[in-house]
């Protein structure tokens, strides 16, 4: 990696990126990444990383394994070589990863974007994958399932070995033989089963000697009884080796037949893994995909250095190459000037490597043709280079090739020499680069350089903020304002005596003092302006939050209104259906009556029909005209009510006269005009100012015209009353008539539902002063009146 990139710590960022990869091969490829200066390629690489980030967010990151580079193995297989089991296992791992990636991509519903071609180039080979996976147990062993022949051979070996062991077990357990043996065990020498025999009993055990102990006291003899079986086992093992070699050869030929595709699969897996590693690192850094611009420059919003803890780093906003081509960064030591320089340069390099950058939305980066860096002290004793000499050597190299599409980052420009000459040289170098159109970001302490930035178009001052009260840097990056070095304040805090600080201050030229004073005034104005801007932004946020809340409430009210309207519509529909149903029933009753008008009980049927009609109509009125109860206040009656008080019904806002005091359930009766209504006591409001109406005698009905003529005093009209009210009035009316000597009375109760008529006649039936009663005759009111004889 180039020295400039290492100075900006790109190598450390690539190490972070490599840590997000799974395979060693991918890690190695990542560490080889270098910035690209072709804008089309950079745009394409950035888009691929962004597509990987989108896919990971929607479907999760695909699973990657530690695959090995199989290129050499597959090429040798294509040339006819047999591969080792380890090489075949590595190829099997690649094949399994291909299957896994194809399965994962199948859920993406063709939204892979620029990564789709890499997934489409993967080719599953499940036959070869299964053959390798099922056949190889480890890099030293094949499974019995590798072939039927291998399984058969191994079964035969196990059977023969079992029979040999059984034979030798009988031999070592024999009492005759045990005394000849050094130990009662069966062991192996040269792949043949043997028993340990004492040397002095060599002639007692017939067989072949295969080995002896180091002391010579023990001979390992293969008894003659198992020689033939051991020979069979040796032959079977030879056949096993031949079969294993055949299977490996066959699998190697299969690998060779797909050599090109396997290499392509491996390469595409590494590419896919690299882009998802970039996406994972972007998610870890809370990074964004920058907008790649055609013109060199950058605009970084809330940029963060990726190697500083994201929860501790102070974001900075920097731009270059738009309103100005040179940015001069000033401020105290340890204030963050160099970090700002590195942040800008490193994020540019990351974007040119196709990576997401730790910055805010709408960050933009234009591609440069070269990035030049002069950061740090490179003095060398061997090369006789001082700090100043090393910096000037780098600047000379930069100025040989830097042009309008170059990014130049200079830290402590022309430091390490006489301040007067150094500042003049710094201004001249910056001016030359400004003429060339280079995009320059430089840090300095020189006043002359700050003045140059103020006087020159296309050059802008910037500073790293320093809190003079706490004498601590805030690491805020301020564009448009030169910074103070605050050397005196920092030195005094570190222990330099005040008299030395005062003497040093006297040595500063008046011109420099005036400049510092102007900078200080500007700094105070800027701080106040920032405070006002922050307050305005806070107020604006509050207004926006209030607008949002009001809009949400308005939307909710609209939704609630629509729900209520829908409920009312449904209720109205139900009412219509109910009324239609009741109307149909009434029509059916009328039709039946029309057909039965000649029957003997026709009159009684008509009365019953009328009663049902009135009841149904009243029910429909109740359904179609529900009265919404008004919310009652906490009114307290000034005194207990009494009959005859004028009261107002709170829910109906109507006035009436109390005709019955509340019962046990707080229910009262109020006369409103000609109508009596039942209501709760808490619904009544006493109207005290209103003049109480005089008690009127019971309403006297108009005498009915007919065959019988009556006096007005003989009639009582109780129409509209409830049953108990009507009975109460009838009882009082009869008492008055008895006192007056009236013997025949007429009670007008109306027809209605018949409930009032029934209540009155039940009362007359029980009253001892009533001799008889009857319904009114034709012309008297018929069923609407009852005529009673008193006695």
Tab-separated table of C-alpha atoms in Angstrom, residues 1 10 14-15 17-18 24-35 69 353:
chain	number	residue	atom	x	y	z
A	1	UNK	CA	0.000	0.000	0.000
A	10	UNK	CA	-6.615	3.172	5.162
A	14	UNK	CA	-9.200	-2.489	5.476
A	15	UNK	CA	-8.202	-4.647	8.446
A	17	UNK	CA	-13.224	-4.781	6.752
A	18	UNK	CA	-11.282	-8.044	6.519
A	24	UNK	CA	-9.206	-16.543	4.691
A	25	UNK	CA	-9.194	-16.136	0.912
A	26	UNK	CA	-11.679	-13.259	1.103
A	27	UNK	CA	-9.695	-11.588	3.902
A	28	UNK	CA	-6.583	-11.711	1.730
A	29	UNK	CA	-8.418	-10.187	-1.230
A	30	UNK	CA	-9.829	-7.387	0.936
A	31	UNK	CA	-6.378	-6.409	2.213
A	32	UNK	CA	-5.314	-5.944	-1.423
A	33	UNK	CA	-8.045	-3.365	-2.157
A	34	UNK	CA	-6.780	0.022	-3.357
A	35	UNK	CA	-8.632	3.260	-4.180
A	69	UNK	CA	-8.774	-21.464	-2.952
A	353	UNK	CA	-12.549	1.756	-2.483
